[in-house]
PDB file of C-alpha atoms in Angstrom:
ATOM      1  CA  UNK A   1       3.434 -19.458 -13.801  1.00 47.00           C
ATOM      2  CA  UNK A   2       6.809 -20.493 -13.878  1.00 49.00           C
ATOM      3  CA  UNK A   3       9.279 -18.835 -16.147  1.00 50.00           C
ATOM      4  CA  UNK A   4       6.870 -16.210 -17.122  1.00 55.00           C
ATOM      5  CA  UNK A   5       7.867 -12.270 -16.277  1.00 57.00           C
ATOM      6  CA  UNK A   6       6.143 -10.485 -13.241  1.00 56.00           C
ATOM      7  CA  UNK A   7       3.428  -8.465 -13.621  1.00 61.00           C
ATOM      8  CA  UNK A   8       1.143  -5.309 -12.306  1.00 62.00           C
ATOM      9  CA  UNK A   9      -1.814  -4.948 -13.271  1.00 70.00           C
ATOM     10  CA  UNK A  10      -3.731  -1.584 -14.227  1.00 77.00           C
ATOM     11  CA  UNK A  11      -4.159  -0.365 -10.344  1.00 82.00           C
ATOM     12  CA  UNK A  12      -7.453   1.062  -8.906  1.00 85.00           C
ATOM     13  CA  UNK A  13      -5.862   5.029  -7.805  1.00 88.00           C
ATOM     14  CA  UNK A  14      -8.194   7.361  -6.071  1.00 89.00           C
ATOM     15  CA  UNK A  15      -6.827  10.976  -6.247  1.00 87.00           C
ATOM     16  CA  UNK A  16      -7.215  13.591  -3.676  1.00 82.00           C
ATOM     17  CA  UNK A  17      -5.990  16.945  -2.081  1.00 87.00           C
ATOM     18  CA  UNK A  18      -3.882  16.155   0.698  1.00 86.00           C
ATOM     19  CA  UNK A  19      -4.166  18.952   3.793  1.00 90.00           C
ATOM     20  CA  UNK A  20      -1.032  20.205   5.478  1.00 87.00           C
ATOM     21  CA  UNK A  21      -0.743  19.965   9.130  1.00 87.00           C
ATOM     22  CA  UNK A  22      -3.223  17.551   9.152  1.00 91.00           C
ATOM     23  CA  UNK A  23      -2.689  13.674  10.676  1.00 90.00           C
ATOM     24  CA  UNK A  24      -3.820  10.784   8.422  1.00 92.00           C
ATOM     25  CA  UNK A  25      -4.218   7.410   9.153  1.00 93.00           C
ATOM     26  CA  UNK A  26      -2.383   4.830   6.589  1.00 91.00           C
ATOM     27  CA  UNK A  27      -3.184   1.498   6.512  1.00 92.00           C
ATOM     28  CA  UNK A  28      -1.555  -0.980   4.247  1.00 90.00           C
ATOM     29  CA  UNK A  29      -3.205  -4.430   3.468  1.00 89.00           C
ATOM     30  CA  UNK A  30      -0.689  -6.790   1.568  1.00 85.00           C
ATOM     31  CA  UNK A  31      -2.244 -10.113   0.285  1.00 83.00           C
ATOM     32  CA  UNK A  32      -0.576 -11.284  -2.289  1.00 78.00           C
ATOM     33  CA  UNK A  33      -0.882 -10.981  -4.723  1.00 82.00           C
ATOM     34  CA  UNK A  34      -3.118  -7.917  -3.814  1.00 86.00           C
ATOM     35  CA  UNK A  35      -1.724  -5.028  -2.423  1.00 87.00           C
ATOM     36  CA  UNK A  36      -4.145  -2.408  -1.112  1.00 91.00           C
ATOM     37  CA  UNK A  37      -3.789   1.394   0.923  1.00 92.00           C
ATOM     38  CA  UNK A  38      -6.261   3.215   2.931  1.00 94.00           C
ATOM     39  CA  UNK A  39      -6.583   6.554   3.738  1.00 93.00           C
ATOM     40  CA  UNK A  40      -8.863   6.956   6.513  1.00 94.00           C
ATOM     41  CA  UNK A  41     -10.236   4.346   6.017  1.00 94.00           C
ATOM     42  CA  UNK A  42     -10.915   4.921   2.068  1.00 93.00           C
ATOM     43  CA  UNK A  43      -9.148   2.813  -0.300  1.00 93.00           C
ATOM     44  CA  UNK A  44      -6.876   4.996  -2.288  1.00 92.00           C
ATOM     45  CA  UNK A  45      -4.662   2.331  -4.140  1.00 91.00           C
ATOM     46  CA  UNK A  46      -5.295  -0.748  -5.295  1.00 91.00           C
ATOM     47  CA  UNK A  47      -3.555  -3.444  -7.356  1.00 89.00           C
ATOM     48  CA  UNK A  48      -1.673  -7.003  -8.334  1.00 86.00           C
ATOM     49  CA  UNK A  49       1.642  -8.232  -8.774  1.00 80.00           C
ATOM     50  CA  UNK A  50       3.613 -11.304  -9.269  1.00 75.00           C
ATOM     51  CA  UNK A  51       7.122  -9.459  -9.008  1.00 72.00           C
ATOM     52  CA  UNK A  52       8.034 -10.524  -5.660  1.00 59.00           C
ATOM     53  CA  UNK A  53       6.840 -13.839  -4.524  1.00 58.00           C
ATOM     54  CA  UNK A  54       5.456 -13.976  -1.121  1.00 55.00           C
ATOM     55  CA  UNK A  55       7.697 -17.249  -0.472  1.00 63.00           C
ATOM     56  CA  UNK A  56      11.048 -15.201  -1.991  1.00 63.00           C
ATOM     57  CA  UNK A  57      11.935 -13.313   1.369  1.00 67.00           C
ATOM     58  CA  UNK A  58      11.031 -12.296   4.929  1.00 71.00           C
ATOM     59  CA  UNK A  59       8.448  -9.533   4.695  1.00 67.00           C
ATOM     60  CA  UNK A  60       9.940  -5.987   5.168  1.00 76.00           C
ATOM     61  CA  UNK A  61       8.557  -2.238   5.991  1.00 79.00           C
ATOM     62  CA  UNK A  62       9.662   0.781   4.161  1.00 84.00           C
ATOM     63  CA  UNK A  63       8.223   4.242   3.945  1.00 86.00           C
ATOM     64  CA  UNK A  64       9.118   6.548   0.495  1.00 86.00           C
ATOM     65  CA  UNK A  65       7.964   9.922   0.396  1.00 87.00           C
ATOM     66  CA  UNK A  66       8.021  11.664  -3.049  1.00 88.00           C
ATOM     67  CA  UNK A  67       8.495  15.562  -3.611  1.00 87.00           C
ATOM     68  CA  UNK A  68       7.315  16.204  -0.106  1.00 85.00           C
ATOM     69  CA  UNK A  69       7.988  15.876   3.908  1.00 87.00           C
ATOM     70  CA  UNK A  70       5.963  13.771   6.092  1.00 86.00           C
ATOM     71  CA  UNK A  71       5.717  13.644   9.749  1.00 88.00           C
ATOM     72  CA  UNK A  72       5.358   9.796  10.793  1.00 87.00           C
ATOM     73  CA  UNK A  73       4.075   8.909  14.204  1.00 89.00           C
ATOM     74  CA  UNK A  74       2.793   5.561  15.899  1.00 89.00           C
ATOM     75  CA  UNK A  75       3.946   3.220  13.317  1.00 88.00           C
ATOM     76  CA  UNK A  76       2.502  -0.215  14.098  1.00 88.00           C
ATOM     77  CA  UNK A  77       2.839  -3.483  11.945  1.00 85.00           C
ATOM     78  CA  UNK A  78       1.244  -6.359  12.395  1.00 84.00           C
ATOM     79  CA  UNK A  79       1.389  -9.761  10.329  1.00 81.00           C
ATOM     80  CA  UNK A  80      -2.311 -11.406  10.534  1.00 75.00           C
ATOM     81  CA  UNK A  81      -1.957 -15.117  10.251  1.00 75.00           C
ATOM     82  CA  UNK A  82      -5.009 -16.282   8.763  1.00 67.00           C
TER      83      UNK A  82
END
């Protein structure tokens, strides 16, 4: 829709205790515009946006960790062309 503001839509969020000293695996599935994480395997967050156009710039990683310290080990990303 052009011209129109970007958007988010109410996001799917599954809430649970996370267990320190434990590894997780984290996958992210970006398809926009759905974005989608996994936590072992279970999907944790879920939603839609328009605010960055897939066509608007070369894809980028970056990892944010909020009120907290993380230990991040064998980061692997992958573009699927399908």
């Amino acid at each position: 829709r052009a011209g129109s503001r970007p958007f988010f839509n109410e996001p799917y969020v599954r809430r649970f205790a996370l267990e320190h000293g434990r590894g997780y695996h984290v996958r992210i599935a970006i398809r926009p515009p759905r974005y989608e994480l996994f936590v072992d395997d279970m999907l944790t967050l879920q939603f839609a946006s328009t605010a960055v156009p897939a066509q608007a710039a070369p894809p980028t990683v970056g990892l944010f960790v909020d009120r907290a310290t993380a230990q991040i080990s064998d980061l692997r990303v992958y573009s699927l062309d399908i």
